[in-house]
Coordinates of C-alpha atoms and ligand atoms in Angstrom, one line a residue:
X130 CA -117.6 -69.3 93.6
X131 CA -117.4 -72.8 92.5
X132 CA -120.0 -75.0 94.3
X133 CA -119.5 -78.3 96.2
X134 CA -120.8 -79.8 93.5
X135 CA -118.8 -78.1 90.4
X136 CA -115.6 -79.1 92.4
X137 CA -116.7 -82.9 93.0
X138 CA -117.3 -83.1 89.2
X139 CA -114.0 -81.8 88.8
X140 CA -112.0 -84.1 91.0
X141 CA -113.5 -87.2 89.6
X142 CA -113.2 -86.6 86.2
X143 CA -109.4 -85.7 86.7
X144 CA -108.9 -88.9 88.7
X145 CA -111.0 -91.0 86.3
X146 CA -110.2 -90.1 82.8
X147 CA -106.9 -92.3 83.6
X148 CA -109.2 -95.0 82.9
X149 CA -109.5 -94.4 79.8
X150 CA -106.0 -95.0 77.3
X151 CA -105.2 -92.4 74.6
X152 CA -105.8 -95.3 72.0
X153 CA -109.2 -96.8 73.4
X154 CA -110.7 -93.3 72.7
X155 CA -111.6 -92.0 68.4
X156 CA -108.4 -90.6 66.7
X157 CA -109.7 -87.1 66.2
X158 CA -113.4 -86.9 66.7
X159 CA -114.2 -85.6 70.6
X160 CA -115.4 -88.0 73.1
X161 CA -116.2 -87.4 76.6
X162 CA -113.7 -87.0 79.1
X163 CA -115.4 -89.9 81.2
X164 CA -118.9 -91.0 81.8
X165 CA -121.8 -90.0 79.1
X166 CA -122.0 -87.6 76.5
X167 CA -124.7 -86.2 74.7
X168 CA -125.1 -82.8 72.9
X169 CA -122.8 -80.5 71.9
X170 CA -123.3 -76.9 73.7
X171 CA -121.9 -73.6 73.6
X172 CA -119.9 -74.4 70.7
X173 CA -118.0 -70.4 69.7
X174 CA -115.2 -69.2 69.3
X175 CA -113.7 -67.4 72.2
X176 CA -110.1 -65.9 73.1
X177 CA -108.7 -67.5 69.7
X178 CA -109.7 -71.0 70.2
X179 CA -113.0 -73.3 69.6
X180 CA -114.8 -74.0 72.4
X181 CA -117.3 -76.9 72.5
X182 CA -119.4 -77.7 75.9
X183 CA -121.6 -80.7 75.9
X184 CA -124.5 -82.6 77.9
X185 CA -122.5 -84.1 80.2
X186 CA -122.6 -86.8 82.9
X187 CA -119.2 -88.1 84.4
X188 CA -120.5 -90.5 87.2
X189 CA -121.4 -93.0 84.8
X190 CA -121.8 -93.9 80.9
X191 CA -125.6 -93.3 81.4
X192 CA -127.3 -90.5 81.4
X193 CA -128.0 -88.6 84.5
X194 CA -128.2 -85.0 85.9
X195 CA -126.6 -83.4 83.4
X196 CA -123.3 -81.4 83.8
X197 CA -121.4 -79.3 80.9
X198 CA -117.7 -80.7 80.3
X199 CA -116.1 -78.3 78.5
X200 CA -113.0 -78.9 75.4
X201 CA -111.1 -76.3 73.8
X202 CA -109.3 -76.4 70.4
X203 CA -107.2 -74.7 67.9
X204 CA -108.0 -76.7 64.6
X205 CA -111.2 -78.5 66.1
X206 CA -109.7 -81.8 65.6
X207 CA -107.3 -81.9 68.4
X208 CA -109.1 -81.3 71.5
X209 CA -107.7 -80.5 75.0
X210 CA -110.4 -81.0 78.1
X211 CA -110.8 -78.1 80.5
X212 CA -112.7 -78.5 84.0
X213 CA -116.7 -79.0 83.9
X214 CA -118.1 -75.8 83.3
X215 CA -121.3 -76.1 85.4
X216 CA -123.1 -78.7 87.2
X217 CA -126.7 -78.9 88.4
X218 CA -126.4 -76.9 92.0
X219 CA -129.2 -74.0 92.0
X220 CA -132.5 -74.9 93.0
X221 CA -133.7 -74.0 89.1
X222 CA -131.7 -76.2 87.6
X223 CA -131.6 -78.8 90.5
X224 CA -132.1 -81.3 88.0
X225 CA -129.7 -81.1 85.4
X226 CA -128.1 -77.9 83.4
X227 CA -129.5 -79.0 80.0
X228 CA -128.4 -78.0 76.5
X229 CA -127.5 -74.5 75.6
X230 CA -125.5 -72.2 73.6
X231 CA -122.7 -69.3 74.2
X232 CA -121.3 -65.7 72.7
X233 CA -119.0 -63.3 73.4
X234 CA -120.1 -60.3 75.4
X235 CA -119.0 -56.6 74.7
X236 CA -116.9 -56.7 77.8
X237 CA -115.0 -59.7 76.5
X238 CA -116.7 -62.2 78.8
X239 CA -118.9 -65.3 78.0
X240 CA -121.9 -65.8 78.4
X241 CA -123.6 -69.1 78.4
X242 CA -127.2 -69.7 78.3
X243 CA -128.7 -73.2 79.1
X244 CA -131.8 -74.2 80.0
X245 CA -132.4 -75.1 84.0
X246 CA -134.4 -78.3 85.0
X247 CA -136.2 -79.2 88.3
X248 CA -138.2 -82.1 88.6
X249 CA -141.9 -81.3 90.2
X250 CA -144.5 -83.4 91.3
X251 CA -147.6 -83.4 89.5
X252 CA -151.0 -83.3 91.0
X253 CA -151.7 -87.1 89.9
X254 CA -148.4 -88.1 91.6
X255 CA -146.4 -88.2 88.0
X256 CA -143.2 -86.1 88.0
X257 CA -142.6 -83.2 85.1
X258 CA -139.3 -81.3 84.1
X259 CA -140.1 -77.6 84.4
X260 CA -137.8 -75.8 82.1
X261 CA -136.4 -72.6 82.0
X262 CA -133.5 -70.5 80.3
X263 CA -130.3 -69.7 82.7
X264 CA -127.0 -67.6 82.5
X265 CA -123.8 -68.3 83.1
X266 CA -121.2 -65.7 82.6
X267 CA -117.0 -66.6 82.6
X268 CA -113.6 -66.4 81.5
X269 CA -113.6 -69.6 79.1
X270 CA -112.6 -71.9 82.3
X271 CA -114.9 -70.7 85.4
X272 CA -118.9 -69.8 84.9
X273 CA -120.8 -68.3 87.1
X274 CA -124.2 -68.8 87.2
X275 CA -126.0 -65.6 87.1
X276 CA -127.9 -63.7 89.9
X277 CA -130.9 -63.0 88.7
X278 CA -131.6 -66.7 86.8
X279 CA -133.7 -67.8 85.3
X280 CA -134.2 -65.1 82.8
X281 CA -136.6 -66.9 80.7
X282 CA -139.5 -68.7 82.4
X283 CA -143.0 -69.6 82.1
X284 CA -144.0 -65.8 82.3
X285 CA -142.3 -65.8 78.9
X286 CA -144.1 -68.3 76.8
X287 CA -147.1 -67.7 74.6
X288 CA -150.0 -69.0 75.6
X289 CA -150.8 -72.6 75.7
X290 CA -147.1 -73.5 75.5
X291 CA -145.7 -76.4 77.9
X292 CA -143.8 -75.2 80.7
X293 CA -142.0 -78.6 80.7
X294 CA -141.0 -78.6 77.1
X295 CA -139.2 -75.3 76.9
X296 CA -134.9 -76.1 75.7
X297 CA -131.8 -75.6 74.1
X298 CA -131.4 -72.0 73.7
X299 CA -129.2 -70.9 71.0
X300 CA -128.2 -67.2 71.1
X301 CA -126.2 -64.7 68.4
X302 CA -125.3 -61.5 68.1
X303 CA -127.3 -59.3 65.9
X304 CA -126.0 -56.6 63.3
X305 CA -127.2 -53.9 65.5
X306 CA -125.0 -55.4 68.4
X307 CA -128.2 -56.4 70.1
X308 CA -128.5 -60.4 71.3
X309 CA -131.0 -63.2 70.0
X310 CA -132.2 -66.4 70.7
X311 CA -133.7 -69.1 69.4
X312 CA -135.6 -72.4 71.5
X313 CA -137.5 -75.5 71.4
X314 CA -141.2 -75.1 72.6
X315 CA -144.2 -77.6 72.9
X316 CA -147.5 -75.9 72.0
X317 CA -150.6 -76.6 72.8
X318 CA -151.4 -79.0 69.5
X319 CA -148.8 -81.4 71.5
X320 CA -146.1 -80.2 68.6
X321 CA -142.8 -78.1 68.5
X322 CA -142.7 -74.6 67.8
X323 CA -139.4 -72.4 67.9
X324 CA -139.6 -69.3 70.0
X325 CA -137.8 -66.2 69.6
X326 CA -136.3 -64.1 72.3
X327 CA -134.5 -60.4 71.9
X328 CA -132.6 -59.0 74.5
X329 CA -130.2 -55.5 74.6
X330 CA -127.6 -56.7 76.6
X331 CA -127.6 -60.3 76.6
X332 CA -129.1 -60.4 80.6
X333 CA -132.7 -58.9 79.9
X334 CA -134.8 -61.5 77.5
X335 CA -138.2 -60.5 76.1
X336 CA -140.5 -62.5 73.8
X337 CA -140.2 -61.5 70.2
X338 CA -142.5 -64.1 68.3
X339 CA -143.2 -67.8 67.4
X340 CA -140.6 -68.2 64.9
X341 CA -142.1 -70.8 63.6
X342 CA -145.0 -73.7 64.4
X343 CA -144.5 -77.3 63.7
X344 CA -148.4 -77.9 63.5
X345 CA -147.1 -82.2 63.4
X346 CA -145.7 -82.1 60.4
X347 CA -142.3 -83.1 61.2
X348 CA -142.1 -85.3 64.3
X349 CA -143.4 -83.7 68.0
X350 CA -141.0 -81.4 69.7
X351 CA -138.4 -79.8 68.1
X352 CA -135.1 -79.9 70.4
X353 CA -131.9 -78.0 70.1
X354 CA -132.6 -75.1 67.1
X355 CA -130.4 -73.3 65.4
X356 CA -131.1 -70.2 63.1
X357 CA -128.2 -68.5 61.1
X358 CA -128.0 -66.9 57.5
X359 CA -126.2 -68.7 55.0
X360 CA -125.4 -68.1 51.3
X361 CA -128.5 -65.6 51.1
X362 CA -130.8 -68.0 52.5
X363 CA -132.0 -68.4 56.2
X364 CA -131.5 -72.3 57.7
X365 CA -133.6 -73.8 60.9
X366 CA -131.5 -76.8 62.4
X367 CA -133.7 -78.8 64.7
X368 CA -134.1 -81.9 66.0
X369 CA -137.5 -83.5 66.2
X370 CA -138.7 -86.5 68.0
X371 CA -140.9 -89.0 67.0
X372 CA -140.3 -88.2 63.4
X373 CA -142.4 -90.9 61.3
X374 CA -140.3 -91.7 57.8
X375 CA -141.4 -89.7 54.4
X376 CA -140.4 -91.4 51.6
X377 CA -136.4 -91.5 52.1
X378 CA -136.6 -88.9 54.4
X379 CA -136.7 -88.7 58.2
X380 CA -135.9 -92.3 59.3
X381 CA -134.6 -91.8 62.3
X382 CA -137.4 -91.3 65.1
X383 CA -135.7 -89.0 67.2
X384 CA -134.4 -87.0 63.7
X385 CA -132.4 -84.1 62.2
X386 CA -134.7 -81.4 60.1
X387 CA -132.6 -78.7 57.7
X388 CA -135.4 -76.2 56.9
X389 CA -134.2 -73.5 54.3
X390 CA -136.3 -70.1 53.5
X391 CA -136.0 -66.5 54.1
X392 CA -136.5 -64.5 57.4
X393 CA -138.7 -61.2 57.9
X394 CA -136.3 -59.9 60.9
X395 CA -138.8 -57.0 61.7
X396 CA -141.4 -59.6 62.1
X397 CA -139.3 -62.3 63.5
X398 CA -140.9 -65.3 61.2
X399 CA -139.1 -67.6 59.0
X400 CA -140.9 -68.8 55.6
X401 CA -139.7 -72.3 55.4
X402 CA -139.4 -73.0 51.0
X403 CA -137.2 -76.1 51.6
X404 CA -137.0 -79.1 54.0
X405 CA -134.6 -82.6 54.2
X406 CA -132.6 -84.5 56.9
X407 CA -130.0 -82.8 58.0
X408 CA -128.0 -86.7 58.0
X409 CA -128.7 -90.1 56.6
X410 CA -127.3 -92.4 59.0
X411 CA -128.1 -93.6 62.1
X412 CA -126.2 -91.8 64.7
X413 CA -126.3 -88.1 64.5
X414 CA -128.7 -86.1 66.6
X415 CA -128.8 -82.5 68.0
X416 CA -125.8 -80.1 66.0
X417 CA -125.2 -76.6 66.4
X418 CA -123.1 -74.6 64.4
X419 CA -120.6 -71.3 64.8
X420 CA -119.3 -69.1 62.3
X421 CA -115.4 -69.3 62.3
X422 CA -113.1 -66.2 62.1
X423 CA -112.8 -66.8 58.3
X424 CA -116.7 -66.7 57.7
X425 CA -117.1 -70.8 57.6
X426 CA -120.7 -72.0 59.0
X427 CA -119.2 -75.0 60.5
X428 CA -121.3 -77.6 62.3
X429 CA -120.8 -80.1 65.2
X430 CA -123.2 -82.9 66.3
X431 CA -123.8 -85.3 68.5
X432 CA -122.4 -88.8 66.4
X433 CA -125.2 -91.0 68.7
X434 CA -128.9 -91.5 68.4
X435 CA -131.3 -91.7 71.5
X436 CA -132.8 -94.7 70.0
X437 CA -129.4 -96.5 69.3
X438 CA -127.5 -95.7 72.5
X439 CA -127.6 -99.3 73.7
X440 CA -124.9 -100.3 70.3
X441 CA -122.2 -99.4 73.7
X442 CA -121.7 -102.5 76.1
X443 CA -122.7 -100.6 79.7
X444 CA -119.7 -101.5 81.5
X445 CA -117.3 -99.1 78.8
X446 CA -115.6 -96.1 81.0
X447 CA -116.8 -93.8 78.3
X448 CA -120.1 -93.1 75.7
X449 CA -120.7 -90.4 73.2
X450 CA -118.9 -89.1 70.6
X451 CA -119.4 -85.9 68.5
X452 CA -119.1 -85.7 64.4
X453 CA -116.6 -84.6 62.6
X454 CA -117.0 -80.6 62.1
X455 CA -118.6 -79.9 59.1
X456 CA -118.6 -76.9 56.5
X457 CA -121.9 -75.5 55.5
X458 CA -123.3 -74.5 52.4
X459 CA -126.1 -74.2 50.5
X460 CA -126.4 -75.1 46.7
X461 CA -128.9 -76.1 44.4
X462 CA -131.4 -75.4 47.3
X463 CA -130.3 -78.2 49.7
X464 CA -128.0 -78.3 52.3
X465 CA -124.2 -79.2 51.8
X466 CA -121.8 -80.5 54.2
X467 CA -118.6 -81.2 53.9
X468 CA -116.0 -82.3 56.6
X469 CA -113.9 -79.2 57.6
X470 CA -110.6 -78.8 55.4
X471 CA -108.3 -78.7 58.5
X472 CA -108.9 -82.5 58.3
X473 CA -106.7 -82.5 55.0
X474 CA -103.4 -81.5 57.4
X475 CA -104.3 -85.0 59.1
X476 CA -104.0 -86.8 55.7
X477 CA -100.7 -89.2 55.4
X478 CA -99.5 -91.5 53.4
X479 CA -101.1 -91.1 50.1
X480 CA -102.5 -94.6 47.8
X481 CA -104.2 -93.8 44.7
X482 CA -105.5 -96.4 41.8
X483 CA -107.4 -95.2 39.1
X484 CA -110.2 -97.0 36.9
X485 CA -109.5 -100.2 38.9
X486 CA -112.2 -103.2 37.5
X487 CA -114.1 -104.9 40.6
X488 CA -116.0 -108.4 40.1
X489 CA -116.3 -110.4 43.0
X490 CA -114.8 -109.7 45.9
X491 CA -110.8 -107.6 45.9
X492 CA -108.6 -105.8 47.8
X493 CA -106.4 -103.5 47.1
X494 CA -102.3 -103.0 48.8
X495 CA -102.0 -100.4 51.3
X496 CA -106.1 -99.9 51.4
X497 CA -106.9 -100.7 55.2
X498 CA -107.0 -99.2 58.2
X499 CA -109.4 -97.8 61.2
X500 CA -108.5 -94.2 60.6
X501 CA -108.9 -92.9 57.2
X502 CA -109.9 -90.4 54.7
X503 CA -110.9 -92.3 51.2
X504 CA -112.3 -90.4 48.4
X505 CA -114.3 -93.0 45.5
X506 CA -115.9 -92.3 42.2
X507 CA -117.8 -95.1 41.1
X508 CA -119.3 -96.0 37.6
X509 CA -120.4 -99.3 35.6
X510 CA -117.9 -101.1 33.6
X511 CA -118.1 -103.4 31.0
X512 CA -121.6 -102.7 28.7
X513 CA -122.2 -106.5 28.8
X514 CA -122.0 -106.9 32.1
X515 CA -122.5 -103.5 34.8
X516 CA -122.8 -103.9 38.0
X517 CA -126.2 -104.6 40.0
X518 CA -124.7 -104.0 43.3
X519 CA -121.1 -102.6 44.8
X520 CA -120.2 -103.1 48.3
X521 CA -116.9 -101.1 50.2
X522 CA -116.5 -103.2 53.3
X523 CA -114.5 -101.9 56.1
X524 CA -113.2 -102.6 59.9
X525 CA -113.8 -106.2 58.3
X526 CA -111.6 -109.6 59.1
X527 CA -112.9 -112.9 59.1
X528 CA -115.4 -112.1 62.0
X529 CA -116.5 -108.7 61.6
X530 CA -117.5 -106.3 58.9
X531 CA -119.6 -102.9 58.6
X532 CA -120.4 -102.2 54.6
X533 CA -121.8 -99.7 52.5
X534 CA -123.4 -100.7 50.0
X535 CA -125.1 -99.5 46.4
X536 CA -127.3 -100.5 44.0
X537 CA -127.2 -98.7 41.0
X538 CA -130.5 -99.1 39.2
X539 CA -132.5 -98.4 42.4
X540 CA -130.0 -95.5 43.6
X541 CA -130.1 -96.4 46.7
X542 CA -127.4 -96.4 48.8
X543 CA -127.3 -98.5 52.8
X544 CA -124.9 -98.5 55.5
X545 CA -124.9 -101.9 57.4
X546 CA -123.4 -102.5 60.8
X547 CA -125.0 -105.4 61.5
X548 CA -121.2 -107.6 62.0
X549 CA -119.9 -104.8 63.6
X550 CA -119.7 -106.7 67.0
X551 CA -122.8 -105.3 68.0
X552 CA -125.1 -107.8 70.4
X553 CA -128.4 -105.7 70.6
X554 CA -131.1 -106.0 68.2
X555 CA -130.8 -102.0 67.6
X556 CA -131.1 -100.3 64.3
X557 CA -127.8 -101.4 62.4
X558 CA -129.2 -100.7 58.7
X559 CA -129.8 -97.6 57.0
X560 CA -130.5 -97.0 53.6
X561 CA -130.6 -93.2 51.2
X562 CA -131.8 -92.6 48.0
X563 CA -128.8 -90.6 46.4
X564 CA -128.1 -88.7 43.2
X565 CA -125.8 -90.2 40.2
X566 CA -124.2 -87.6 38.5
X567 CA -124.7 -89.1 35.0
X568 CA -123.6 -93.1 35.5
X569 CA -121.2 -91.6 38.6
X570 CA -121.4 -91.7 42.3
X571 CA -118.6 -90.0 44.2
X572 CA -118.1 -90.8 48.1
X573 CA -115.8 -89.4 50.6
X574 CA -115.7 -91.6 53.4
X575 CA -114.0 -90.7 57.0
X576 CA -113.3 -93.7 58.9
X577 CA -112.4 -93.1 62.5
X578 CA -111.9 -95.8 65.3
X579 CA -115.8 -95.6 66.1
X580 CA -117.4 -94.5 63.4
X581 CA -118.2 -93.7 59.6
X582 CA -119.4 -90.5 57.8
X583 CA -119.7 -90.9 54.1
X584 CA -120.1 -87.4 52.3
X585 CA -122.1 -88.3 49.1
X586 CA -121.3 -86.4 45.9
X587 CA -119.2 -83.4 47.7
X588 CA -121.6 -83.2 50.6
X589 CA -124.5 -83.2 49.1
X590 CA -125.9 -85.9 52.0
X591 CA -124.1 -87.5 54.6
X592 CA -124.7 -90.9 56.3
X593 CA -123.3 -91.3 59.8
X594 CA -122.9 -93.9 61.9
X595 CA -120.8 -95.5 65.0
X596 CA -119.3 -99.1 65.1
X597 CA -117.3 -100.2 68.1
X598 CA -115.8 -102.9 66.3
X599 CA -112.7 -104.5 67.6
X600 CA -110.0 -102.7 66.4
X601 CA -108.2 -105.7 65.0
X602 CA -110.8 -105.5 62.2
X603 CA -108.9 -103.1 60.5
X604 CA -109.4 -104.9 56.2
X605 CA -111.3 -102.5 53.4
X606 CA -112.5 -104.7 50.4
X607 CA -114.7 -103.8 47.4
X608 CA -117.4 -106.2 46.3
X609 CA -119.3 -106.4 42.7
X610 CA -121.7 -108.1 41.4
X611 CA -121.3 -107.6 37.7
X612 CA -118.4 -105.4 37.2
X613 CA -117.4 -101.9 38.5
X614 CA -114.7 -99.3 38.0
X615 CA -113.6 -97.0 40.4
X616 CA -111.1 -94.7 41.2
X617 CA -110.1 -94.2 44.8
X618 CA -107.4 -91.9 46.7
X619 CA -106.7 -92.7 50.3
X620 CA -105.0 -91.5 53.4
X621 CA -104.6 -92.2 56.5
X622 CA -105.9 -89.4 58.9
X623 CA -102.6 -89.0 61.7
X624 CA -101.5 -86.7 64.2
X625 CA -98.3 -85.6 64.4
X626 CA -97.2 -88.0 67.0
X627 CA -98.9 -91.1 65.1
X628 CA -96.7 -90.2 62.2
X629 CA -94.3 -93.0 61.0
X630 CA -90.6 -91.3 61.3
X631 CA -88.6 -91.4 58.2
Ligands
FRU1601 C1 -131.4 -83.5 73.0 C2 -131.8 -83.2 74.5 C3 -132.1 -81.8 74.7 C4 -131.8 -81.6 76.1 C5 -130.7 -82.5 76.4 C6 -130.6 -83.2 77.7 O1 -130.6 -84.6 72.9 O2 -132.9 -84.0 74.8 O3 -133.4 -81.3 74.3 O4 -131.5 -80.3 76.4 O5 -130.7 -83.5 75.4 O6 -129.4 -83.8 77.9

């Protein structure tokens, strides 16, 4: 039975995404239907498509009691919107149906499980979230919330943990065709800890250990885990607040933590060997992952910060975007991401130039536009003179520009969105210490309407970022001081209907 509120949710964001026009929204990266979105949920595969939920709020591009919309996909770059999956109308979750994950059951249905929030009163008149872990099981368009929620509550958290810091479940199916999970916890030290759950069914949930303990190392609580195997290794995704910078690392507050190591499954603990950022940028916050038909670890996240959310002028119809989908791997220890190769079917109209010499400021014929896949080696040029610093300047005319920029000797590499129309004194600057391989530094940049990911040497760290420039700012230059060679192929990244006609 759909509830009153379900079916409101429903009827205004039919009625309301008119607002929005097919060309206001990013050419192939999912936005929300209308309102305010934040993480991605659920994200599986289901009945032959790609099915991606997220935090969702329609009434307004704020936050608010959270909702799940709900897209579906074949290529998970064209997305089609299906009706909100739930909405906050149980008593347990009163307060907003918060982030959460989905699989397949052994009777074919779905299940979702997100955690249930309902504000309380505390005893010195503050008000806390009490969390707790829900069900919902449906047909990939209608959920119902399941009778005997919440499965996982207070009764199920070791000792000392908070009752209003317990989020984001992410299940899987295990070998043995038993169900897992995975969630955020805050223990008693004040830090995050990631909790793991077993259950036979997917319906009956018991405590299997602490997976692992932050102890404060790396920010406070640890929001939206995920835990998969990949290329012989085990990887914790997590999100961490209050993340204080190490070095080049962890510069974004509310961060992104990749932990590699190896898993004891009998045990249930993970022995972390390896730790980075799981981006470099500025707006990218709270992924989850699936694993496609063809074995693929692809992930999905959220392409916004909670810090940076005010770059968005309040009165747009719409806020949040998710990142492009990314290919996992792991090589040389680290994590590698790469934008998923369905992207290449988007690629049109192909420019090339090889060893081309920049001094100064250039451009280059057919090198522009708001929607684009560019690929760029860079190394010095002439002995006498190499450059000190290169600059590729996009979604630039006379007014407006957002640049990346690198400085050779020092390796470091900075986004800058400063003159991207912004009008809040936000973050707009990031900067990443990246590897040259020998004098070379290879980028692959994916420029959508909103945003910028720049894949450093084949994924080897990404830097994201959003920019709601005008979109008459649609000029690419290259800028060196001293003088640079690069070679660079571009497309344009089209659908099918966006495609000139011969
Ligand atoms: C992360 C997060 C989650 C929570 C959700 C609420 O961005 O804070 O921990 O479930 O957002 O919308």
């Amino acid at each position: 039975m759909t509830s009153q509120t379900l079916r409101e949710a429903r009827k205004y964001e039919e009625a309301s995404e008119k607002m929005i026009r097919q060309e206001d929204r990013p050419g192939f990266h999912l936005s929300v239907r209308i309102g305010w979105m934040n993480d991605p949920n659920g994200f599986s595969v289901y009945k032959g498509k790609y099915h991606l939920f997220y935090q969702y709020h329609p009434y307004s591009s704020h936050t608010g009691p959270m909702h799940w919309g709900h897209a579906v996909s074949k290529d998970l770059l064209h997305w089609e919107y299906l009706p909100a999956a739930l909405a906050p109308d149980e008593f347990y979750d009163r307060d907003g149906c918060f982030s959460g994950s989905a699989v397949t059951l052994e009777d074919g249905r779905h299940l979702l499980m997100y955690t249930g929030v309902l504000k309380e009163r505390g005893r010195d008149g503050g008000i806390n979230e009490v969390q707790t872990q829900c069900l919902a099981v449906g047909d990939g368009v209608d959920y119902e919330k399941y009778v005997g929620n919440p499965v996982l509550d207070e009764r199920t958290l070791p000792e000392g943990s908070s009752r209003f810091d317990f989020r984001d479940p992410k299940m899987w199916k295990a070998k043995d065709g038993t169900y897992a999970c995975v969630a955020g916890s805050r223990s008693s030290d004040g830090s995050g800890q990631i909790l793991l759950y077993t259950s036979p069914d997917g319906f009956s949930w018991n405590f299997k250990n602490i997976l692992i303990s932050n102890k404060n190392r790396f920010g406070s609580m640890w929001e939206c885990p995920d835990f998969f195997e990949l290329d012989g290794k085990w990887m914790l995704l997590t999100s961490p607040q209050d993340m204080a910078p190490q070095g080049f690392e962890y510069h974004n507050g509310n961060g992104t933590l990749c932990l590699i190591g190896s898993y004891d499954e009998e045990r249930g603990v993970f022995e972390e060997e390896h730790d980075q950022a799981i981006d470099y940028g500025i707006d990218f916050y709270a992924p989850q992952t699936l694993k496609a038909p063809d074995g693929r670890r692809i992930m999905i996240g959220w392409m916004q910060n909670w810090d940076a959310c005010g770059i968005r002028t309040p009165e747009e119809p719409w806020f949040g975007q998710m990142s492009i989908p990314r290919e996992l791997s792991v090589r040389k220890g680290r994590l590698y991401q790469n934008p998923i190769r369905e992207l290449e079917g988007m690629r049109k109209g192909k420019v090339e130039y090889r060893n081309v010499k920049v001094t100064g400021e250039i451009r280059l014929p057919g090198i522009e536009g708001r929607k684009v896949d560019m690929e760029l080696r860079l190394r010095p040029g002439a002995a006498q003179n190499p450059y000190r610093k290169f600059a590729l300047r996009f979604a630039q005319n006379e007014e407006y520009r957002t640049s990346l920029s690198f400085r050779p000797h020092e390796s470091v590499l900075k986004i800058d969105r400063k003159f991207s129309g912004s009008r809040r004194a936000i973050v707009h600057q990031r900067r990443s210490l990246v590897r040259k391989e020998g004098e070379e530094l290879k980028l692959r940049i994916i420029l959508d309407l909103f945003s910028a990911e720049i894949f450093v040497n084949d994924g080897e760290q990404v830097l994201t970022m959003t920019m709601y420039t005008d979109l008459s700012a649609s000029g690419i230059s290259f800028f060196a001081d001293g003088q640079a060679i690069m070679d660079i192929t571009k497309y344009d990244l089209l659908t099918e209907s966006e495609t000139p006609q011969r």
